Amino acid sequence: MNVKEGKSKGLNKKYTVTIAAADFAAAVDKKLSSVAKNIKLPGFRAGKAPKSMIEQKYRPSVLGEVLDDMIRDASNKVIEDNKLRPAVTPDIKIEKFEDGKDIEFTIETEVLPEITLGDFSKISLKKYTAKVPAEEIEKAIKYMADSRRNTVKIEKARAAKKGDVAVIDFVGSIDGVEFKGGKGNDYPLELGSNSFIPGYEDQLIGHKAGETVEVKTTFPENYHAKDLAGKEALFVTTIKELREYKPAEINDELAKSAGAKDLADLKKKIEERILQDYDATARIKLKRDLLDALDKEYKFEIPQKLIDAEYEAIEKQYKHAKEHGHLDEEEKKRDEKDVLAEYKEIALRRVKLGLLLSEIGSNAKVTLTADDINKAIANEARRYPGQEQMVYDYYVRNKEAVEALRAPAYEEKIVDYILSLAKVADTEVSVEELYDFTDGSKKSAKKSVKKSA
């Protein structure tokens, strides 16, 4: 095999490889001999057929197999001998291939850039912290009490108002004929909830328990029952009872129902949970600032094909979001050309930071452990309060979902490694400042193409 390096430009490397005709012929003969051992032709025992007959029948297919094998092996050797680190699958093109003559092919690829890592201890960052306002804790407890509210009968005779629960019997009819599904007894209807046909609940407001009200209303044109859609109906409705909501009392019993020892313990747990949210937000901002610092500090050539592939993926997400009406309001107002131009910059940034973080992780020998994966699953479960077990069960049943967590978990571990070396100062800010992302890099995140880098 003879290898000649072509003109290289930046990260593009090209080599011309020549395989001697004699070497190829020897490989073909060897393959045919191997095939002949197990072939049984009519009139001959297995392995005893004449070589000429074997060649005539099997040589064309063997030529293709041997050619593929020799080109693959030669390409791997070129990559190994030249210590190449292909960024993408190399392009291989056969230039000359004639029976009995030397074979010539080219191998062309973009390689990963050489990145010289600096001193991460010179990076200075701020980690924002915030105290939980007392009113936030009280608000959370009130919400909890409201969610556990019950209704109590209104003993004093008064007219129904919005927010009351009317316990009703009703019979619906169209043109004097009752229709299927139009009858109900002891139905608790919250007035103002808009859970019934538009206009129904409003006509009960102002009436008292014990009254019978003739409610006239029209089914919406898009009503799910086609035989009722758009038709006017009469509901003879009897208000049997009026009830009102009474929030659960904020006391130790409420706290115990939420798994706390007492009210003081409940407040402490709520504060801890809110602080976890604050810390997660602070982490997002800290990571964003770190990536901005790395993006500014490091300059190196980036494989264009990786940028193109990333941009195509972003563009596809954008087109899909646009098609299904999921673009954010900012993107809806902007010209598509401007949005896509910005996404090209985002693609470049992502690839650049991805290569840089990968190099840092490799250089520092950062590896993922089972504990890291478990932590990633726990973080996912934490995003769905009250459904944690369902999330855990999902990952237990889906190995592919677990594998999908590896890349982001690995990135987070590399970020942790860099932060352990950088100068990170805790800086207390208000809650409003903590959640203010307006001063951040627009390239760090986009709703329709969300990704960390």
Tab-separated table of C-alpha atoms in Angstrom:
chain	number	residue	atom	x	y	z
A	1	MET	CA	0.000	0.000	0.000
A	2	ASN	CA	1.267	3.412	-0.966
A	3	VAL	CA	-0.098	6.564	0.698
A	4	LYS	CA	0.336	10.082	-0.616
A	5	GLU	CA	-0.895	13.053	1.353
A	6	GLY	CA	-2.782	15.599	-0.711
A	7	LYS	CA	-3.168	19.318	-0.168
A	8	SER	CA	-4.625	19.889	3.271
A	9	LYS	CA	-6.528	23.022	4.195
A	10	GLY	CA	-7.122	23.703	7.851
A	11	LEU	CA	-8.923	20.743	9.376
A	12	ASN	CA	-9.504	19.102	5.981
A	13	LYS	CA	-7.142	16.208	5.352
A	14	LYS	CA	-6.907	14.292	2.103
A	15	TYR	CA	-4.858	11.211	1.187
A	16	THR	CA	-4.506	9.193	-2.007
A	17	VAL	CA	-4.008	5.481	-1.383
A	18	THR	CA	-2.722	2.967	-3.934
A	19	ILE	CA	-3.186	-0.771	-3.440
A	20	ALA	CA	-0.883	-2.849	-5.634
A	21	ALA	CA	-2.642	-5.080	-8.172
A	22	ALA	CA	-0.586	-8.048	-6.979
A	23	ASP	CA	-1.691	-7.543	-3.372
A	24	PHE	CA	-5.326	-7.304	-4.432
A	25	ALA	CA	-5.042	-10.418	-6.630
A	26	ALA	CA	-3.466	-12.356	-3.768
A	27	ALA	CA	-6.279	-11.323	-1.447
A	28	VAL	CA	-8.882	-12.359	-4.022
A	29	ASP	CA	-7.220	-15.774	-4.494
A	30	LYS	CA	-7.084	-16.274	-0.748
A	31	LYS	CA	-10.771	-15.434	-0.423
A	32	LEU	CA	-11.717	-17.749	-3.293
A	33	SER	CA	-9.720	-20.581	-1.730
A	34	SER	CA	-11.539	-20.036	1.546
A	35	VAL	CA	-14.903	-20.023	-0.214
A	36	ALA	CA	-14.065	-23.126	-2.260
A	37	LYS	CA	-13.629	-25.264	0.879
A	38	ASN	CA	-17.343	-25.112	1.659
A	39	ILE	CA	-18.858	-24.982	-1.835
A	40	LYS	CA	-20.482	-28.017	-3.419
A	41	LEU	CA	-21.079	-27.810	-7.167
A	42	PRO	CA	-23.092	-30.365	-9.163
A	43	GLY	CA	-20.937	-33.405	-9.899
A	44	PHE	CA	-18.283	-32.547	-7.301
A	45	ARG	CA	-17.891	-33.176	-3.603
A	46	ALA	CA	-17.653	-30.163	-1.261
A	47	GLY	CA	-14.281	-28.456	-1.724
A	48	LYS	CA	-13.354	-30.537	-4.804
A	49	ALA	CA	-14.745	-28.303	-7.584
A	50	PRO	CA	-12.130	-27.042	-10.096
A	51	LYS	CA	-10.693	-23.617	-9.334
A	52	SER	CA	-11.740	-22.343	-12.774
A	53	MET	CA	-15.388	-23.149	-12.052
A	54	ILE	CA	-15.197	-21.507	-8.631
A	55	GLU	CA	-13.692	-18.355	-10.131
A	56	GLN	CA	-16.244	-18.194	-12.915
A	57	LYS	CA	-19.176	-18.444	-10.506
A	58	TYR	CA	-17.971	-16.550	-7.436
A	59	ARG	CA	-15.181	-14.186	-8.484
A	60	PRO	CA	-17.452	-11.146	-9.205
A	61	SER	CA	-18.966	-11.191	-5.706
A	62	VAL	CA	-15.606	-11.945	-4.078
A	63	LEU	CA	-14.034	-8.957	-5.861
A	64	GLY	CA	-16.548	-6.610	-4.175
A	65	GLU	CA	-16.054	-8.137	-0.745
A	66	VAL	CA	-12.250	-8.042	-0.958
A	67	LEU	CA	-12.288	-4.483	-2.297
A	68	ASP	CA	-14.464	-3.308	0.612
A	69	ASP	CA	-12.279	-5.091	3.152
A	70	MET	CA	-8.993	-3.767	1.746
A	71	ILE	CA	-10.255	-0.179	1.455
A	72	ARG	CA	-11.618	-0.310	5.015
A	73	ASP	CA	-8.355	-1.720	6.405
A	74	ALA	CA	-6.252	0.725	4.378
A	75	SER	CA	-8.368	3.672	5.523
A	76	ASN	CA	-8.063	2.656	9.167
A	77	LYS	CA	-4.301	2.351	8.767
A	78	VAL	CA	-4.072	5.832	7.204
A	79	ILE	CA	-6.022	7.252	10.143
A	80	GLU	CA	-3.893	5.349	12.662
A	81	ASP	CA	-0.510	6.084	11.050
A	82	ASN	CA	-1.256	9.795	10.707
A	83	LYS	CA	-2.819	10.010	14.160
A	84	LEU	CA	-5.973	11.532	12.728
A	85	ARG	CA	-9.059	12.221	14.843
A	86	PRO	CA	-11.912	12.356	12.312
A	87	ALA	CA	-14.710	14.724	13.285
A	88	VAL	CA	-17.103	12.953	10.920
A	89	THR	CA	-17.141	9.734	8.919
A	90	PRO	CA	-14.409	10.054	6.252
A	91	ASP	CA	-15.426	10.377	2.595
A	92	ILE	CA	-13.904	7.579	0.517
A	93	LYS	CA	-13.892	7.721	-3.258
A	94	ILE	CA	-12.553	5.032	-5.608
A	95	GLU	CA	-10.576	6.755	-8.370
A	96	LYS	CA	-9.206	3.736	-10.292
A	97	PHE	CA	-10.334	0.140	-10.273
A	98	GLU	CA	-9.585	-2.130	-13.216
A	99	ASP	CA	-8.995	-5.841	-13.131
A	100	GLY	CA	-5.259	-6.534	-13.123
A	101	LYS	CA	-4.245	-2.918	-12.359
A	102	ASP	CA	-3.387	-0.982	-9.204
A	103	ILE	CA	-6.376	0.295	-7.226
A	104	GLU	CA	-6.438	3.955	-6.274
A	105	PHE	CA	-8.818	5.668	-3.881
A	106	THR	CA	-8.925	8.882	-1.871
A	107	ILE	CA	-9.831	9.366	1.764
A	108	GLU	CA	-10.892	12.839	2.830
A	109	THR	CA	-12.061	13.967	6.235
A	110	GLU	CA	-12.293	16.860	8.645
A	111	VAL	CA	-10.351	16.228	11.823
A	112	LEU	CA	-10.904	17.464	15.332
A	113	PRO	CA	-8.908	20.578	16.204
A	114	GLU	CA	-5.970	20.584	18.558
A	115	ILE	CA	-7.084	22.488	21.643
A	116	THR	CA	-4.571	23.798	24.135
A	117	LEU	CA	-6.236	24.016	27.521
A	118	GLY	CA	-5.528	26.939	29.819
A	119	ASP	CA	-5.565	27.523	33.557
A	120	PHE	CA	-9.159	27.261	34.775
A	121	SER	CA	-8.229	28.813	38.127
A	122	LYS	CA	-8.032	32.174	36.334
A	123	ILE	CA	-11.767	32.083	35.608
A	124	SER	CA	-13.787	34.230	38.022
A	125	LEU	CA	-17.519	33.687	38.375
A	126	LYS	CA	-20.401	34.606	40.654
A	127	LYS	CA	-22.865	32.132	42.086
A	128	TYR	CA	-26.069	33.925	42.989
A	129	THR	CA	-27.917	33.152	46.205
A	130	ALA	CA	-31.200	34.488	47.553
A	131	LYS	CA	-33.095	34.240	50.816
A	132	VAL	CA	-36.641	32.926	50.778
A	133	PRO	CA	-39.078	35.739	51.655
A	134	ALA	CA	-41.429	34.859	54.527
A	135	GLU	CA	-44.410	35.749	52.342
A	136	GLU	CA	-43.382	33.075	49.823
A	137	ILE	CA	-43.586	30.423	52.524
A	138	GLU	CA	-46.946	31.742	53.702
A	139	LYS	CA	-48.220	31.818	50.120
A	140	ALA	CA	-47.196	28.176	49.643
A	141	ILE	CA	-48.951	27.129	52.854
A	142	LYS	CA	-52.111	29.026	51.866
A	143	TYR	CA	-52.061	27.321	48.458
A	144	MET	CA	-51.752	23.979	50.241
A	145	ALA	CA	-54.699	24.833	52.491
A	146	ASP	CA	-56.778	25.930	49.507
A	147	SER	CA	-55.993	22.687	47.683
A	148	ARG	CA	-57.364	20.761	50.666
A	149	ARG	CA	-60.497	22.865	50.990
A	150	ASN	CA	-63.928	21.348	51.503
A	151	THR	CA	-67.432	22.657	50.926
A	152	VAL	CA	-69.894	23.339	53.731
A	153	LYS	CA	-73.630	23.915	53.465
A	154	ILE	CA	-74.758	27.522	53.565
A	155	GLU	CA	-77.344	27.475	56.336
A	156	LYS	CA	-78.478	31.078	55.975
A	157	ALA	CA	-80.864	31.644	53.085
A	158	ARG	CA	-79.214	33.823	50.462
A	159	ALA	CA	-78.931	34.151	46.705
A	160	ALA	CA	-76.283	32.096	44.898
A	161	LYS	CA	-73.158	33.940	43.819
A	162	LYS	CA	-70.097	33.207	41.765
A	163	GLY	CA	-67.844	30.749	43.575
A	164	ASP	CA	-70.674	28.940	45.343
A	165	VAL	CA	-71.291	25.258	44.719
A	166	ALA	CA	-74.906	24.594	43.772
A	167	VAL	CA	-76.135	21.049	44.288
A	168	ILE	CA	-78.665	20.623	41.495
A	169	ASP	CA	-81.097	18.290	39.779
A	170	PHE	CA	-81.651	19.051	36.106
A	171	VAL	CA	-83.536	17.756	33.094
A	172	GLY	CA	-82.596	18.974	29.619
A	173	SER	CA	-84.831	18.990	26.575
A	174	ILE	CA	-84.834	20.233	22.974
A	175	ASP	CA	-88.186	21.205	21.482
A	176	GLY	CA	-89.894	19.586	24.474
A	177	VAL	CA	-88.113	16.233	24.079
A	178	GLU	CA	-85.574	15.042	26.656
A	179	PHE	CA	-82.224	14.132	25.140
A	180	LYS	CA	-79.743	11.453	26.160
A	181	GLY	CA	-77.251	12.594	28.788
A	182	GLY	CA	-79.276	15.700	29.643
A	183	LYS	CA	-80.416	14.588	33.096
A	184	GLY	CA	-78.613	14.661	36.422
A	185	ASN	CA	-79.300	14.441	40.171
A	186	ASP	CA	-77.395	15.864	43.144
A	187	TYR	CA	-74.778	17.325	40.807
A	188	PRO	CA	-72.308	19.707	42.549
A	189	LEU	CA	-71.713	22.623	40.169
A	190	GLU	CA	-69.253	25.399	41.014
A	191	LEU	CA	-70.780	28.603	39.675
A	192	GLY	CA	-68.276	30.443	37.538
A	193	SER	CA	-66.193	27.352	36.765
A	194	ASN	CA	-67.498	27.298	33.164
A	195	SER	CA	-67.702	23.523	33.334
A	196	PHE	CA	-71.225	23.478	31.888
A	197	ILE	CA	-72.573	24.870	28.617
A	198	PRO	CA	-71.766	28.598	28.220
A	199	GLY	CA	-74.425	30.723	29.921
A	200	TYR	CA	-75.827	27.932	32.091
A	201	GLU	CA	-74.111	28.793	35.365
A	202	ASP	CA	-74.752	32.537	35.025
A	203	GLN	CA	-78.526	31.919	35.035
A	204	LEU	CA	-78.353	30.201	38.435
A	205	ILE	CA	-76.598	33.129	40.087
A	206	GLY	CA	-79.063	35.199	42.102
A	207	HIS	CA	-81.385	32.290	42.891
A	208	LYS	CA	-81.803	30.577	46.256
A	209	ALA	CA	-81.802	26.983	47.446
A	210	GLY	CA	-85.183	25.379	46.815
A	211	GLU	CA	-85.898	27.329	43.659
A	212	THR	CA	-86.490	25.765	40.260
A	213	VAL	CA	-85.027	27.710	37.355
A	214	GLU	CA	-85.710	27.272	33.637
A	215	VAL	CA	-82.300	27.731	32.054
A	216	LYS	CA	-82.272	28.416	28.329
A	217	THR	CA	-78.971	28.017	26.549
A	218	THR	CA	-77.502	26.980	23.206
A	219	PHE	CA	-74.981	24.213	22.636
A	220	PRO	CA	-71.744	25.433	20.956
A	221	GLU	CA	-71.406	24.772	17.219
A	222	ASN	CA	-68.314	22.656	17.905
A	223	TYR	CA	-69.943	20.629	20.690
A	224	HIS	CA	-68.621	17.065	20.833
A	225	ALA	CA	-72.106	15.522	20.466
A	226	LYS	CA	-72.928	16.386	16.847
A	227	ASP	CA	-76.679	15.816	17.326
A	228	LEU	CA	-76.725	18.607	19.957
A	229	ALA	CA	-74.247	21.052	18.402
A	230	GLY	CA	-75.745	24.481	17.766
A	231	LYS	CA	-79.172	23.591	19.170
A	232	GLU	CA	-81.104	25.567	21.771
A	233	ALA	CA	-81.988	23.618	24.918
A	234	LEU	CA	-84.090	24.093	28.038
A	235	PHE	CA	-82.791	22.814	31.378
A	236	VAL	CA	-85.320	22.666	34.194
A	237	THR	CA	-82.966	23.022	37.145
A	238	THR	CA	-83.720	22.689	40.849
A	239	ILE	CA	-81.222	24.157	43.280
A	240	LYS	CA	-81.374	21.687	46.144
A	241	GLU	CA	-78.595	23.174	48.223
A	242	LEU	CA	-75.933	25.888	48.177
A	243	ARG	CA	-72.476	25.214	49.527
A	244	GLU	CA	-69.348	27.333	49.858
A	245	TYR	CA	-65.680	26.487	50.023
A	246	LYS	CA	-63.938	26.482	53.349
A	247	PRO	CA	-60.124	26.256	53.196
A	248	ALA	CA	-58.414	23.803	55.483
A	249	GLU	CA	-57.201	25.401	58.699
A	250	ILE	CA	-53.519	26.252	58.752
A	251	ASN	CA	-52.361	24.276	61.767
A	252	ASP	CA	-50.341	21.246	62.820
A	253	GLU	CA	-52.978	18.910	61.405
A	254	LEU	CA	-52.569	20.417	57.951
A	255	ALA	CA	-48.813	20.017	58.310
A	256	LYS	CA	-49.151	16.370	59.297
A	257	SER	CA	-51.378	15.686	56.282
A	258	ALA	CA	-48.488	16.967	54.167
A	259	GLY	CA	-45.965	14.631	55.835
A	260	ALA	CA	-44.466	17.148	58.272
A	261	LYS	CA	-44.219	16.851	62.074
A	262	ASP	CA	-45.959	20.144	62.734
A	263	LEU	CA	-46.512	23.579	61.191
A	264	ALA	CA	-42.990	24.762	62.007
A	265	ASP	CA	-41.535	21.673	60.333
A	266	LEU	CA	-43.780	22.226	57.299
A	267	LYS	CA	-42.504	25.792	56.933
A	268	LYS	CA	-38.927	24.537	57.125
A	269	LYS	CA	-39.563	21.896	54.453
A	270	ILE	CA	-41.221	24.444	52.161
A	271	GLU	CA	-38.277	26.802	52.595
A	272	GLU	CA	-35.848	23.983	51.746
A	273	ARG	CA	-37.830	23.108	48.617
A	274	ILE	CA	-37.900	26.725	47.464
A	275	LEU	CA	-34.162	26.998	48.137
A	276	GLN	CA	-33.659	23.958	45.908
A	277	ASP	CA	-35.461	25.837	43.125
A	278	TYR	CA	-33.304	28.893	43.765
A	279	ASP	CA	-30.166	26.762	43.674
A	280	ALA	CA	-31.213	25.144	40.388
A	281	THR	CA	-31.761	28.587	38.862
A	282	ALA	CA	-28.422	29.798	40.220
A	283	ARG	CA	-26.768	26.750	38.672
A	284	ILE	CA	-28.269	27.569	35.264
A	285	LYS	CA	-26.917	31.121	35.436
A	286	LEU	CA	-23.530	29.983	36.736
A	287	LYS	CA	-23.175	27.445	33.942
A	288	ARG	CA	-24.270	30.004	31.359
A	289	ASP	CA	-21.661	32.471	32.611
A	290	LEU	CA	-18.996	29.752	32.570
A	291	LEU	CA	-19.811	28.790	28.988
A	292	ASP	CA	-19.737	32.460	27.989
A	293	ALA	CA	-16.295	32.786	29.588
A	294	LEU	CA	-14.991	29.671	27.818
A	295	ASP	CA	-16.453	30.811	24.493
A	296	LYS	CA	-14.669	34.145	24.845
A	297	GLU	CA	-11.371	32.683	26.048
A	298	TYR	CA	-10.817	29.875	23.509
A	299	LYS	CA	-10.296	30.330	19.783
A	300	PHE	CA	-9.803	27.352	17.479
A	301	GLU	CA	-10.944	26.133	14.091
A	302	ILE	CA	-14.206	24.190	14.081
A	303	PRO	CA	-15.133	21.399	11.633
A	304	GLN	CA	-17.657	22.898	9.218
A	305	LYS	CA	-19.528	19.634	8.758
A	306	LEU	CA	-20.259	19.485	12.483
A	307	ILE	CA	-21.572	23.049	12.375
A	308	ASP	CA	-23.718	22.241	9.335
A	309	ALA	CA	-25.179	19.143	11.015
A	310	GLU	CA	-25.989	21.068	14.189
A	311	TYR	CA	-27.591	23.901	12.243
A	312	GLU	CA	-29.706	21.465	10.236
A	313	ALA	CA	-30.995	19.957	13.485
A	314	ILE	CA	-31.840	23.415	14.885
A	315	GLU	CA	-33.483	24.506	11.647
A	316	LYS	CA	-35.584	21.329	11.646
A	317	GLN	CA	-36.757	22.047	15.200
A	318	TYR	CA	-37.561	25.642	14.262
A	319	LYS	CA	-39.559	24.604	11.188
A	320	HIS	CA	-41.475	22.016	13.233
A	321	ALA	CA	-42.232	24.549	15.965
A	322	LYS	CA	-43.388	27.071	13.377
A	323	GLU	CA	-45.575	24.530	11.611
A	324	HIS	CA	-47.298	23.538	14.856
A	325	GLY	CA	-47.583	27.067	16.283
A	326	HIS	CA	-45.041	26.531	19.060
A	327	LEU	CA	-42.726	29.478	18.326
A	328	ASP	CA	-42.264	31.934	21.182
A	329	GLU	CA	-43.671	35.428	20.805
A	330	GLU	CA	-40.274	36.979	20.060
A	331	GLU	CA	-39.638	34.593	17.164
A	332	LYS	CA	-43.121	35.181	15.734
A	333	LYS	CA	-42.385	38.908	15.420
A	334	ARG	CA	-38.986	38.487	13.760
A	335	ASP	CA	-38.113	37.886	10.138
A	336	GLU	CA	-37.309	34.209	9.549
A	337	LYS	CA	-34.007	35.065	7.830
A	338	ASP	CA	-32.846	36.936	10.940
A	339	VAL	CA	-33.898	34.094	13.224
A	340	LEU	CA	-32.092	31.475	11.130
A	341	ALA	CA	-28.995	33.681	10.888
A	342	GLU	CA	-28.883	33.789	14.679
A	343	TYR	CA	-29.354	30.043	14.822
A	344	LYS	CA	-26.246	29.619	12.664
A	345	GLU	CA	-24.313	31.448	15.364
A	346	ILE	CA	-25.923	29.237	17.992
A	347	ALA	CA	-24.912	26.125	16.029
A	348	LEU	CA	-21.308	27.299	15.866
A	349	ARG	CA	-21.282	28.068	19.600
A	350	ARG	CA	-22.743	24.692	20.522
A	351	VAL	CA	-20.255	22.747	18.443
A	352	LYS	CA	-17.338	24.826	19.703
A	353	LEU	CA	-18.283	24.418	23.361
A	354	GLY	CA	-19.120	20.742	22.837
A	355	LEU	CA	-15.631	20.091	21.441
A	356	LEU	CA	-14.022	22.132	24.194
A	357	LEU	CA	-15.896	20.410	27.015
A	358	SER	CA	-15.153	17.021	25.481
A	359	GLU	CA	-11.433	17.853	25.366
A	360	ILE	CA	-11.520	19.048	28.970
A	361	GLY	CA	-13.321	15.893	30.087
A	362	SER	CA	-10.906	13.653	28.218
A	363	ASN	CA	-7.852	15.505	29.530
A	364	ALA	CA	-9.143	15.364	33.118
A	365	LYS	CA	-10.238	11.732	32.714
A	366	VAL	CA	-13.786	12.583	33.760
A	367	THR	CA	-15.973	9.467	33.759
A	368	LEU	CA	-19.588	8.715	34.587
A	369	THR	CA	-20.504	6.400	37.436
A	370	ALA	CA	-23.754	4.667	38.319
A	371	ASP	CA	-24.232	7.289	41.045
A	372	ASP	CA	-24.008	10.048	38.428
A	373	ILE	CA	-26.779	8.429	36.388
A	374	ASN	CA	-28.919	7.935	39.496
A	375	LYS	CA	-28.398	11.597	40.363
A	376	ALA	CA	-29.485	12.607	36.850
A	377	ILE	CA	-32.646	10.512	37.185
A	378	ALA	CA	-33.332	12.060	40.607
A	379	ASN	CA	-32.980	15.536	39.104
A	380	GLU	CA	-35.474	14.610	36.392
A	381	ALA	CA	-37.901	13.247	38.992
A	382	ARG	CA	-37.584	16.454	41.021
A	383	ARG	CA	-38.993	18.369	38.064
A	384	TYR	CA	-42.344	16.599	38.548
A	385	PRO	CA	-43.457	17.098	42.179
A	386	GLY	CA	-45.860	14.407	43.286
A	387	GLN	CA	-44.994	12.181	40.330
A	388	GLU	CA	-41.465	11.222	41.342
A	389	GLN	CA	-42.164	7.492	41.554
A	390	MET	CA	-43.740	7.530	38.103
A	391	VAL	CA	-40.564	9.125	36.703
A	392	TYR	CA	-38.353	6.543	38.436
A	393	ASP	CA	-40.496	3.712	37.080
A	394	TYR	CA	-40.233	5.183	33.575
A	395	TYR	CA	-36.438	5.059	33.651
A	396	VAL	CA	-36.435	1.562	35.152
A	397	ARG	CA	-38.486	0.343	32.178
A	398	ASN	CA	-36.682	2.348	29.470
A	399	LYS	CA	-32.978	1.742	28.991
A	400	GLU	CA	-32.935	4.103	26.009
A	401	ALA	CA	-34.209	6.926	28.209
A	402	VAL	CA	-31.398	6.242	30.670
A	403	GLU	CA	-28.860	6.306	27.850
A	404	ALA	CA	-30.253	9.661	26.725
A	405	LEU	CA	-29.275	11.071	30.135
A	406	ARG	CA	-25.609	10.115	29.749
A	407	ALA	CA	-24.508	12.973	27.488
A	408	PRO	CA	-26.052	15.788	29.586
A	409	ALA	CA	-24.902	14.090	32.808
A	410	TYR	CA	-21.356	13.859	31.439
A	411	GLU	CA	-21.466	17.542	30.455
A	412	GLU	CA	-22.631	18.509	33.948
A	413	LYS	CA	-19.768	16.546	35.490
A	414	ILE	CA	-17.241	18.326	33.278
A	415	VAL	CA	-18.786	21.657	34.269
A	416	ASP	CA	-18.455	20.633	37.929
A	417	TYR	CA	-14.785	19.825	37.330
A	418	ILE	CA	-14.089	23.263	35.816
A	419	LEU	CA	-16.028	25.030	38.574
A	420	SER	CA	-13.995	23.168	41.191
A	421	LEU	CA	-10.895	24.880	39.787
A	422	ALA	CA	-12.382	28.300	39.001
A	423	LYS	CA	-12.861	31.156	41.464
A	424	VAL	CA	-16.572	31.087	42.316
A	425	ALA	CA	-17.859	33.710	44.750
A	426	ASP	CA	-21.300	33.506	46.365
A	427	THR	CA	-23.217	36.714	45.707
A	428	GLU	CA	-26.523	37.396	47.442
A	429	VAL	CA	-29.204	38.981	45.263
A	430	SER	CA	-32.941	39.504	45.408
A	431	VAL	CA	-35.288	36.811	44.142
A	432	GLU	CA	-36.183	39.084	41.223
A	433	GLU	CA	-32.510	39.446	40.269
A	434	LEU	CA	-31.962	35.708	40.608
A	435	TYR	CA	-34.684	34.974	38.060
A	436	ASP	CA	-33.710	37.798	35.711
A	437	PHE	CA	-32.088	36.341	32.597
A	438	THR	CA	-32.331	39.425	30.408
A	439	ASP	CA	-28.622	40.185	30.697
A	440	GLY	CA	-27.601	36.687	29.643
A	441	SER	CA	-26.260	35.492	26.329
A	442	LYS	CA	-29.055	35.018	23.805
A	443	LYS	CA	-27.071	32.121	22.451
A	444	SER	CA	-27.320	30.161	25.686
A	445	ALA	CA	-30.931	29.103	25.252
A	446	LYS	CA	-33.909	29.391	22.926
A	447	LYS	CA	-37.368	28.013	23.636
A	448	SER	CA	-37.796	26.200	20.368
A	449	VAL	CA	-34.181	24.977	20.190
A	450	LYS	CA	-33.409	24.542	23.853
A	451	LYS	CA	-29.969	23.171	24.632
A	452	SER	CA	-27.382	23.950	27.272
A	453	ALA	CA	-24.500	25.173	25.149
